[in-house]
GROMACS .gro file of C-alpha atoms in nm:
model
  446
    1MET     CA    1   9.460  24.862  24.934
    2THR     CA    2   9.070  24.918  24.922
    3PRO     CA    3   8.845  24.914  25.195
    4THR     CA    4   8.740  24.611  25.135
    5ASN     CA    5   9.079  24.394  25.108
    6SER     CA    6   9.156  24.588  25.429
    7ALA     CA    7   8.857  24.425  25.641
    8GLU     CA    8   8.944  24.114  25.468
    9GLN     CA    9   9.335  24.097  25.553
   10ALA     CA   10   9.261  24.196  25.871
   11LEU     CA   11   9.038  23.910  25.964
   12ASP     CA   12   9.284  23.663  25.833
   13GLU     CA   13   9.526  23.873  26.034
   14ALA     CA   14   9.326  23.798  26.355
   15LEU     CA   15   9.200  23.450  26.208
   16ALA     CA   16   9.543  23.295  26.134
   17LEU     CA   17   9.671  23.470  26.583
   18VAL     CA   18   9.421  23.260  26.720
   19SER     CA   19   9.420  22.956  26.569
   20ARG     CA   20   9.726  22.829  26.404
   21VAL     CA   21   9.921  22.529  26.554
   22PRO     CA   22  10.253  22.658  26.598
   23GLU     CA   23  10.531  22.461  26.400
   24GLY     CA   24  10.606  22.136  26.587
   25GLY     CA   25  10.349  22.194  26.819
   26ALA     CA   26  10.120  21.967  26.978
   27GLY     CA   27   9.815  21.999  26.714
   28ASP     CA   28   9.999  21.740  26.426
   29ARG     CA   29   9.716  21.551  26.278
   30SER     CA   30   9.907  21.220  26.100
   31GLY     CA   31   9.807  20.848  25.946
   32PRO     CA   32   9.482  20.824  25.943
   33ALA     CA   33   9.176  21.059  25.881
   34GLY     CA   34   9.112  21.175  26.191
   35GLY     CA   35   9.326  20.960  26.385
   36GLY     CA   36   9.530  21.118  26.763
   37GLY     CA   37   9.561  21.430  26.749
   38THR     CA   38   9.376  21.714  26.961
   39GLY     CA   39   9.111  21.803  26.683
   40ALA     CA   40   9.359  22.076  26.630
   41HIS     CA   41   9.632  21.988  26.280
   42ARG     CA   42   9.880  22.220  26.168
   43ALA     CA   43   9.853  22.378  25.825
   44THR     CA   44  10.110  22.204  25.538
   45GLY     CA   45  10.330  22.448  25.379
   46TRP     CA   46  10.235  22.476  25.045
   47GLN     CA   47  10.503  22.422  24.861
   48ARG     CA   48  10.552  22.082  25.082
   49ALA     CA   49  10.130  21.971  24.986
   50ARG     CA   50  10.227  22.093  24.599
   51ASP     CA   51  10.475  21.809  24.643
   52THR     CA   52  10.272  21.570  24.869
   53ALA     CA   53  10.038  21.551  24.626
   54ALA     CA   54  10.292  21.469  24.314
   55ARG     CA   55  10.479  21.276  24.526
   56ALA     CA   56  10.068  21.039  24.570
   57GLY     CA   57  10.028  21.044  24.183
   58SER     CA   58  10.398  20.908  24.131
   59GLY     CA   59  10.329  20.629  24.397
   60VAL     CA   60  10.075  20.481  24.206
   61ARG     CA   61  10.120  20.224  24.015
   62PRO     CA   62  10.058  20.252  23.635
   63ARG     CA   63   9.829  20.114  23.401
   64THR     CA   64   9.911  20.183  23.039
   65HIS     CA   65   9.605  20.039  22.689
   66ARG     CA   66   9.741  20.051  22.366
   67VAL     CA   67   9.538  20.235  22.144
   68PRO     CA   68   9.456  20.389  21.787
   69LEU     CA   69   9.654  20.692  21.693
   70ALA     CA   70   9.378  20.960  21.741
   71ALA     CA   71   9.295  20.755  22.104
   72ALA     CA   72   9.678  20.873  22.231
   73LEU     CA   73   9.583  21.224  22.193
   74GLY     CA   74   9.741  21.376  22.515
   75GLU     CA   75   9.851  21.116  22.650
   76VAL     CA   76  10.191  21.006  22.770
   77LEU     CA   77  10.395  20.690  22.595
   78ALA     CA   78  10.429  20.396  22.855
   79ALA     CA   79  10.693  20.285  22.601
   80PRO     CA   80  10.996  20.398  22.382
   81LEU     CA   81  10.889  20.477  22.009
   82ASP     CA   82  11.146  20.337  21.829
   83ALA     CA   83  11.195  20.407  21.423
   84LEU     CA   84  11.049  20.089  21.225
   85THR     CA   85  11.241  20.196  20.948
   86ASP     CA   86  11.471  20.434  20.814
   87LEU     CA   87  11.282  20.741  20.764
   88PRO     CA   88  11.256  20.855  20.473
   89SER     CA   89  11.257  20.466  20.389
   90PHE     CA   90  11.464  20.613  20.034
   91ASP     CA   91  11.612  20.891  19.856
   92THR     CA   92  11.365  21.156  19.818
   93SER     CA   93  11.373  21.497  19.609
   94ALA     CA   94  11.325  21.774  19.855
   95MET     CA   95  11.234  22.018  19.563
   96ASP     CA   96  11.039  22.113  19.293
   97GLY     CA   97  11.299  22.042  19.029
   98TRP     CA   98  11.571  21.839  18.757
   99ALA     CA   99  11.683  21.545  18.858
  100VAL     CA  100  12.118  21.485  18.671
  101ALA     CA  101  12.346  21.264  18.632
  102GLY     CA  102  12.718  21.402  18.647
  103PRO     CA  103  12.829  21.744  18.560
  104GLY     CA  104  12.585  21.966  18.281
  105PRO     CA  105  12.428  22.086  18.076
  106TRP     CA  106  12.242  21.820  18.071
  107SER     CA  107  12.001  21.574  17.796
  108VAL     CA  108  11.656  21.587  17.839
  109ARG     CA  109  11.480  21.296  17.903
  110ALA     CA  110  11.147  21.210  17.715
  111GLY     CA  111  10.823  21.155  17.890
  112GLY     CA  112  10.675  21.258  18.204
  113GLY     CA  113  10.862  21.308  18.480
  114VAL     CA  114  10.925  21.138  18.853
  115LEU     CA  115  10.626  21.225  19.086
  116ALA     CA  116  10.547  21.143  19.451
  117GLY     CA  117  10.457  20.819  19.508
  118SER     CA  118  10.550  20.710  19.212
  119GLU     CA  119  10.642  20.337  19.109
  120ARG     CA  120  11.080  20.295  19.125
  121PRO     CA  121  11.226  20.564  18.858
  122GLU     CA  122  11.511  20.446  18.564
  123PRO     CA  123  11.747  20.526  18.613
  124LEU     CA  124  11.932  20.797  18.506
  125THR     CA  125  12.300  20.785  18.216
  126ASP     CA  126  12.544  21.043  18.336
  127GLY     CA  127  12.460  21.334  18.176
  128GLU     CA  128  12.067  21.244  18.120
  129ALA     CA  129  11.825  21.502  18.331
  130VAL     CA  130  11.434  21.434  18.439
  131ARG     CA  131  11.150  21.651  18.627
  132ILE     CA  132  11.120  21.572  18.959
  133ALA     CA  133  10.863  21.680  19.213
  134THR     CA  134  10.912  21.713  19.614
  135GLY     CA  135  10.866  21.410  19.745
  136ALA     CA  136  10.900  21.217  19.500
  137ARG     CA  137  11.181  20.888  19.460
  138ILE     CA  138  11.529  20.951  19.345
  139PRO     CA  139  11.588  20.770  19.048
  140ALA     CA  140  11.955  20.505  19.113
  141ASP     CA  141  12.257  20.742  18.990
  142ALA     CA  142  12.091  21.096  18.999
  143THR     CA  143  12.374  21.305  19.213
  144ALA     CA  144  12.165  21.577  19.226
  145VAL     CA  145  11.863  21.756  19.256
  146ILE     CA  146  11.822  22.093  19.087
  147ARG     CA  147  11.579  22.362  19.202
  148SER     CA  148  11.309  22.441  18.879
  149GLU     CA  149  11.447  22.827  18.938
  150HIS     CA  150  11.815  22.794  18.928
  151CYS     CA  151  11.833  22.616  18.607
  152ARG     CA  152  11.641  22.701  18.231
  153GLU     CA  153  11.607  22.475  17.916
  154ALA     CA  154  11.699  22.522  17.591
  155GLY     CA  155  11.581  22.264  17.319
  156ALA     CA  156  11.638  21.902  17.511
  157GLN     CA  157  11.933  22.071  17.696
  158LEU     CA  158  11.938  22.155  18.046
  159PHE     CA  159  12.166  22.443  18.154
  160ALA     CA  160  12.234  22.517  18.596
  161ASP     CA  161  12.244  22.867  18.647
  162ARG     CA  162  12.495  22.845  18.979
  163PRO     CA  163  12.723  22.611  19.027
  164VAL     CA  164  12.561  22.270  19.076
  165LEU     CA  165  12.714  22.038  19.399
  166THR     CA  166  12.653  21.678  19.456
  167GLY     CA  167  12.382  21.544  19.701
  168GLN     CA  168  12.269  21.909  19.656
  169ASP     CA  169  11.854  21.883  19.795
  170ILE     CA  170  11.818  21.517  19.792
  171ARG     CA  171  11.719  21.345  20.153
  172PRO     CA  172  11.911  21.033  20.159
  173ARG     CA  173  11.755  20.742  20.310
  174GLY     CA  174  11.785  20.755  20.693
  175GLN     CA  175  11.839  21.118  20.732
  176GLU     CA  176  11.612  21.155  21.026
  177CYS     CA  177  11.652  20.803  21.171
  178ARG     CA  178  11.768  20.476  21.159
  179SER     CA  179  11.540  20.137  21.194
  180GLY     CA  180  11.511  20.113  21.553
  181ASP     CA  181  11.651  20.463  21.704
  182LEU     CA  182  11.549  20.573  21.974
  183LEU     CA  183  11.290  20.858  21.847
  184LEU     CA  184  11.111  20.956  22.175
  185PRO     CA  185  11.154  20.823  22.529
  186ALA     CA  186  10.895  20.681  22.771
  187GLY     CA  187  10.702  20.973  22.951
  188SER     CA  188  10.695  21.184  22.629
  189LEU     CA  189  10.328  21.302  22.585
  190VAL     CA  190  10.195  21.245  22.281
  191THR     CA  191  10.103  21.648  22.103
  192PRO     CA  192  10.007  21.689  21.756
  193ALA     CA  193  10.337  21.653  21.614
  194VAL     CA  194  10.487  21.342  21.806
  195LEU     CA  195  10.124  21.159  21.635
  196GLY     CA  196  10.276  21.329  21.351
  197LEU     CA  197  10.603  21.130  21.389
  198ALA     CA  198  10.465  20.843  21.537
  199ALA     CA  199  10.335  20.792  21.191
  200ALA     CA  200  10.554  20.924  20.954
  201ALA     CA  201  10.794  20.629  21.143
  202GLY     CA  202  10.449  20.358  21.053
  203TYR     CA  203  10.299  20.318  21.442
  204ASP     CA  204   9.910  20.291  21.384
  205GLU     CA  205   9.861  20.227  21.777
  206LEU     CA  206  10.069  20.355  22.084
  207THR     CA  207  10.123  20.219  22.359
  208THR     CA  208  10.029  20.473  22.654
  209ARG     CA  209   9.877  20.558  23.014
  210PRO     CA  210   9.529  20.634  23.025
  211ARG     CA  211   9.433  21.024  23.101
  212PRO     CA  212   9.330  20.944  23.486
  213ARG     CA  213   8.953  20.972  23.583
  214VAL     CA  214   8.799  21.222  23.800
  215GLU     CA  215   8.403  21.254  23.913
  216ILE     CA  216   8.379  21.564  24.019
  217LEU     CA  217   8.110  21.573  24.358
  218VAL     CA  218   7.971  21.948  24.443
  219LEU     CA  219   7.774  21.964  24.839
  220GLY     CA  220   7.579  22.204  24.926
  221ASP     CA  221   7.217  22.253  24.985
  222GLU     CA  222   7.259  22.663  24.898
  223LEU     CA  223   7.288  22.584  24.504
  224LEU     CA  224   7.085  22.658  24.203
  225THR     CA  225   7.114  22.513  23.844
  226GLU     CA  226   6.944  22.794  23.669
  227GLY     CA  227   6.842  23.162  23.744
  228LEU     CA  228   6.962  23.412  23.959
  229PRO     CA  229   7.043  23.431  24.276
  230HIS     CA  230   6.799  23.435  24.534
  231GLU     CA  231   6.661  23.398  24.890
  232GLY     CA  232   6.952  23.319  25.012
  233LEU     CA  233   7.053  23.074  24.713
  234VAL     CA  234   7.322  23.091  24.521
  235ARG     CA  235   7.441  23.006  24.129
  236ASP     CA  236   7.682  22.661  24.167
  237ALA     CA  237   7.961  22.773  23.977
  238LEU     CA  238   8.143  22.491  24.073
  239SER     CA  239   8.001  22.199  23.832
  240PRO     CA  240   8.014  22.453  23.500
  241MET     CA  241   8.400  22.563  23.573
  242LEU     CA  242   8.558  22.242  23.739
  243GLY     CA  243   8.529  21.969  23.458
  244PRO     CA  244   8.636  22.183  23.190
  245TRP     CA  245   8.947  22.283  23.405
  246ILE     CA  246   8.975  21.903  23.500
  247ASP     CA  247   8.973  21.807  23.102
  248ARG     CA  248   9.263  22.089  23.038
  249LEU     CA  249   9.437  21.910  23.306
  250GLY     CA  250   9.455  21.594  23.088
  251ALA     CA  251   9.217  21.367  23.315
  252GLU     CA  252   8.893  21.241  23.167
  253VAL     CA  253   8.577  21.353  23.404
  254ILE     CA  254   8.360  21.019  23.388
  255GLY     CA  255   8.058  21.220  23.577
  256THR     CA  256   7.951  21.548  23.790
  257ARG     CA  257   7.737  21.506  24.069
  258ARG     CA  258   7.575  21.747  24.290
  259LEU     CA  259   7.505  21.598  24.637
  260GLY     CA  260   7.303  21.715  24.933
  261ASP     CA  261   7.424  21.865  25.288
  262ASP     CA  262   7.164  21.591  25.464
  263PRO     CA  263   7.244  21.295  25.604
  264ALA     CA  264   7.154  21.103  25.239
  265GLY     CA  265   7.416  21.323  25.128
  266ALA     CA  266   7.702  21.194  25.323
  267ALA     CA  267   7.556  20.833  25.255
  268ALA     CA  268   7.589  20.933  24.882
  269LEU     CA  269   7.957  21.096  24.925
  270LEU     CA  270   8.090  20.762  25.139
  271GLU     CA  271   7.935  20.506  24.891
  272ALA     CA  272   8.096  20.685  24.649
  273VAL     CA  273   8.462  20.750  24.848
  274THR     CA  274   8.442  20.354  24.854
  275THR     CA  275   8.278  20.263  24.508
  276SER     CA  276   8.349  20.534  24.259
  277THR     CA  277   8.552  20.427  23.968
  278ALA     CA  278   8.749  20.714  23.942
  279ASP     CA  279   9.070  20.749  24.006
  280VAL     CA  280   9.023  21.043  24.176
  281LEU     CA  281   8.761  21.245  24.357
  282VAL     CA  282   8.713  21.545  24.355
  283THR     CA  283   8.491  21.770  24.584
  284THR     CA  284   8.418  22.064  24.671
  285GLY     CA  285   8.279  22.239  25.016
  286GLY     CA  286   8.196  22.030  25.332
  287THR     CA  287   8.588  22.059  25.420
  288ALA     CA  288   8.554  22.258  25.720
  289ALA     CA  289   8.430  22.153  26.082
  290GLY     CA  290   8.085  22.274  26.018
  291PRO     CA  291   7.796  22.135  26.181
  292VAL     CA  292   7.701  22.023  25.775
  293ASP     CA  293   8.055  21.947  25.690
  294HIS     CA  294   8.031  21.633  25.587
  295VAL     CA  295   8.399  21.495  25.404
  296HIS     CA  296   8.589  21.466  25.780
  297PRO     CA  297   8.381  21.178  25.911
  298VAL     CA  298   8.271  21.042  25.574
  299LEU     CA  299   8.680  20.989  25.500
  300ARG     CA  300   8.723  20.901  25.866
  301GLU     CA  301   8.466  20.651  25.815
  302ALA     CA  302   8.605  20.470  25.454
  303GLY     CA  303   8.949  20.437  25.681
  304ALA     CA  304   9.121  20.709  25.483
  305GLU     CA  305   9.442  20.812  25.540
  306LEU     CA  306   9.490  21.183  25.535
  307LEU     CA  307   9.792  21.300  25.337
  308VAL     CA  308   9.700  21.699  25.363
  309ASP     CA  309   9.496  21.780  25.599
  310GLY     CA  310   9.501  22.174  25.547
  311VAL     CA  311   9.735  22.410  25.350
  312ALA     CA  312   9.905  22.745  25.455
  313VAL     CA  313   9.765  22.908  25.120
  314ARG     CA  314   9.511  23.207  25.108
  315PRO     CA  315   9.255  23.156  24.975
  316GLY     CA  316   9.212  22.779  25.049
  317HIS     CA  317   9.369  22.648  25.322
  318PRO     CA  318   9.068  22.412  25.420
  319MET     CA  319   9.196  22.213  25.119
  320LEU     CA  320   9.288  21.840  25.189
  321LEU     CA  321   9.409  21.535  24.996
  322ALA     CA  322   9.326  21.143  25.139
  323ARG     CA  323   9.427  20.856  24.990
  324VAL     CA  324   9.164  20.497  24.962
  325GLY     CA  325   9.247  20.190  24.874
  326ALA     CA  326   9.590  19.975  24.955
  327GLY     CA  327   9.661  19.911  24.666
  328THR     CA  328   9.748  19.565  24.644
  329PRO     CA  329   9.678  19.265  24.435
  330GLU     CA  330   9.528  19.166  24.823
  331GLY     CA  331   9.368  19.507  24.917
  332SER     CA  332   9.135  19.720  24.701
  333ALA     CA  333   9.268  19.965  24.440
  334VAL     CA  334   9.478  20.331  24.504
  335ARG     CA  335   9.196  20.590  24.513
  336HIS     CA  336   9.248  20.993  24.588
  337VAL     CA  337   9.027  21.210  24.722
  338VAL     CA  338   9.084  21.608  24.660
  339GLY     CA  339   8.859  21.834  24.863
  340LEU     CA  340   8.849  22.191  24.743
  341PRO     CA  341   8.687  22.491  24.989
  342GLY     CA  342   8.308  22.545  24.852
  343ASN     CA  343   8.444  22.917  24.791
  344PRO     CA  344   8.467  22.950  24.381
  345LEU     CA  345   8.842  23.140  24.392
  346ALA     CA  346   8.948  22.900  24.681
  347ALA     CA  347   8.813  22.601  24.481
  348VAL     CA  348   9.087  22.756  24.195
  349SER     CA  349   9.357  22.738  24.502
  350GLY     CA  350   9.299  22.373  24.576
  351LEU     CA  351   9.264  22.297  24.213
  352LEU     CA  352   9.622  22.459  24.159
  353THR     CA  353   9.759  22.341  24.510
  354LEU     CA  354   9.653  21.940  24.475
  355ALA     CA  355   9.421  21.849  24.199
  356GLU     CA  356   9.726  21.973  23.917
  357PRO     CA  357  10.023  21.810  24.073
  358LEU     CA  358   9.876  21.502  24.123
  359LEU     CA  359   9.664  21.393  23.822
  360ARG     CA  360  10.008  21.529  23.603
  361ALA     CA  361  10.177  21.252  23.802
  362LEU     CA  362   9.884  20.995  23.760
  363ALA     CA  363   9.894  21.098  23.418
  364GLY     CA  364  10.285  21.012  23.418
  365ARG     CA  365  10.330  21.391  23.304
  366ARG     CA  366  10.615  21.565  23.397
  367ARG     CA  367  10.566  21.894  23.652
  368ARG     CA  368  10.574  22.184  23.456
  369PRO     CA  369  10.869  22.411  23.498
  370ARG     CA  370  10.897  22.703  23.751
  371TYR     CA  371  10.973  23.069  23.691
  372SER     CA  372  10.886  23.346  23.820
  373ALA     CA  373  10.813  23.721  23.706
  374PRO     CA  374  10.861  24.093  23.892
  375VAL     CA  375  10.493  24.202  24.012
  376GLN     CA  376  10.453  24.564  23.898
  377GLY     CA  377  10.331  24.739  24.331
  378ASP     CA  378  10.351  24.605  24.605
  379VAL     CA  379  10.137  24.341  24.693
  380PRO     CA  380  10.004  24.261  25.108
  381GLY     CA  381  10.005  23.947  25.249
  382HIS     CA  382   9.887  23.750  25.483
  383PRO     CA  383  10.122  23.758  25.766
  384TYR     CA  384  10.198  23.368  25.785
  385ASP     CA  385  10.080  23.173  25.459
  386THR     CA  386  10.105  23.262  25.144
  387ARG     CA  387   9.887  23.345  24.921
  388LEU     CA  388   9.769  23.292  24.507
  389VAL     CA  389   9.677  23.582  24.326
  390PRO     CA  390   9.537  23.626  23.970
  391VAL     CA  391   9.782  23.863  23.753
  392LEU     CA  392   9.802  23.929  23.371
  393LEU     CA  393  10.149  23.897  23.203
  394SER     CA  394  10.268  24.183  23.042
  395ASP     CA  395  10.617  24.146  22.865
  396GLU     CA  396  10.813  24.262  23.109
  397HIS     CA  397  10.567  24.251  23.495
  398ALA     CA  398  10.280  24.048  23.688
  399VAL     CA  399   9.990  24.237  23.723
  400PRO     CA  400   9.794  24.120  24.000
  401LEU     CA  401   9.431  24.161  23.953
  402ARG     CA  402   9.122  24.329  24.154
  403TYR     CA  403   8.846  24.076  24.251
  404HIS     CA  404   8.999  23.766  24.414
  405GLY     CA  405   8.836  23.713  24.783
  406PRO     CA  406   8.804  23.351  24.834
  407ALA     CA  407   8.453  23.354  24.651
  408MET     CA  408   8.516  23.565  24.334
  409LEU     CA  409   8.591  23.453  24.074
  410ARG     CA  410   8.625  23.799  23.857
  411GLY     CA  411   8.954  23.851  23.861
  412VAL     CA  412   9.112  23.534  23.793
  413ALA     CA  413   8.901  23.531  23.524
  414ALA     CA  414   9.070  23.809  23.376
  415ALA     CA  415   9.382  23.679  23.469
  416ASP     CA  416   9.659  23.456  23.273
  417ALA     CA  417   9.830  23.329  23.541
  418LEU     CA  418   9.854  23.291  23.925
  419ALA     CA  419  10.112  23.495  24.136
  420VAL     CA  420  10.254  23.298  24.454
  421VAL     CA  421  10.321  23.533  24.693
  422PRO     CA  422  10.479  23.474  25.022
  423PRO     CA  423  10.378  23.594  25.419
  424LYS     CA  424  10.420  23.962  25.449
  425GLY     CA  425  10.349  24.000  25.109
  426ALA     CA  426  10.567  24.182  24.769
  427ARG     CA  427  10.734  24.439  24.723
  428SER     CA  428  10.689  24.613  24.336
  429GLY     CA  429  11.007  24.440  24.152
  430GLN     CA  430  10.996  24.142  24.371
  431GLU     CA  431  10.994  23.858  24.143
  432LEU     CA  432  10.730  23.597  24.248
  433GLU     CA  433  10.641  23.223  24.149
  434ILE     CA  434  10.384  23.217  23.844
  435LEU     CA  435  10.155  22.958  23.856
  436ASP     CA  436   9.994  22.999  23.478
  437LEU     CA  437   9.667  22.904  23.398
  438PRO     CA  438   9.591  22.561  23.149
  439TRP     CA  439   9.385  22.756  22.873
  440ALA     CA  440   9.682  23.057  22.915
  441SER     CA  441   9.970  22.809  22.831
  442GLY     CA  442   9.854  22.565  22.565
  443GLY     CA  443   9.702  22.357  22.800
  444CYS     CA  444   9.657  21.957  22.761
  445PHE     CA  445   9.567  21.804  22.421
  446THR     CA  446   9.246  21.646  22.447
   0.00000   0.00000   0.00000
């Protein structure tokens, strides 16, 4: 452990000892934002926070639309994909070669062969052969297709170089499916392969769940949009990162705005929370209790319900998830707010902990399968909280990376994933849950 990391861990331990409310203690905050309690709150466990985010997304009444095939990529089927016809819809040749009828040798039919896309060919008579292309319609009464490399012509006759089996290299009608068969259930992700299947089955449009709309609000007066950091100002690292990241999670980013820490910024935040057309607002910074941290007061004024108010994870423990609106015909539509911490790696932690499961559920996508990998080397842990540590994945191990402080992006920029380190740390070789980063795992097709 480097001296810097030792100091960070010591600080974490000190803060944990003086600030944690015991499980089941008096400071548990529940109900609408800011309601009840003494001002303290108990941080939600990391896995419980992820489960809460997933349930929040699953509880929203889904929207659907019907779109052309190309526009459905990356969305989820809202209705089953049923076969509209038999596939293939006629007997076709699986190979370039000869369509033959009966036992050989065969008399070669004079004239051109049968090509894909041509009109229905003339039937074959017993003992007759005609040249045929892959995908072409099989002539009536043909018994087999012989590949070009498995036969030879001698004058007007065709001879097979090996035994010919009835039905060989013929794709019979309905081999893949019959009309009305279920090809894919509702809830399937529309991948390029699904587009190909839908097109083959005769679809021009698909009924899908649209990607959830996200608006990003970057809070803070200390952020520069260009040039070198100077005089207490830092570059805005979150605006360039969050939009593409959220897009890879399968959402549609409808806008990114920067808001100040002044009263005008707080007013703009309140307006966005109460009137935005987005399904999810993602904010950065302002989730703590400092003099210019406006997120909690704004959510309180908007009548929001805090679903998660702090998570027992490092970095990123001040993250939050709130719900605005009743979601009933008489009330306003449901809108969720994901409050990310302002430090870059802490914001990444919030994305993986709250935003990803919420957005996947809103989009109708299944949760990622959980898997683990043995860690290479001992990994120090927080005394009470889960840690998320950037790692490289080798064939055998998850290798922790340096530069994983809350304000650092150097580690995660080189990482394939984040490892979930339990409280008190992990020993070398211990199996740790792995959270793939969306670009390393293929992400969403958009």
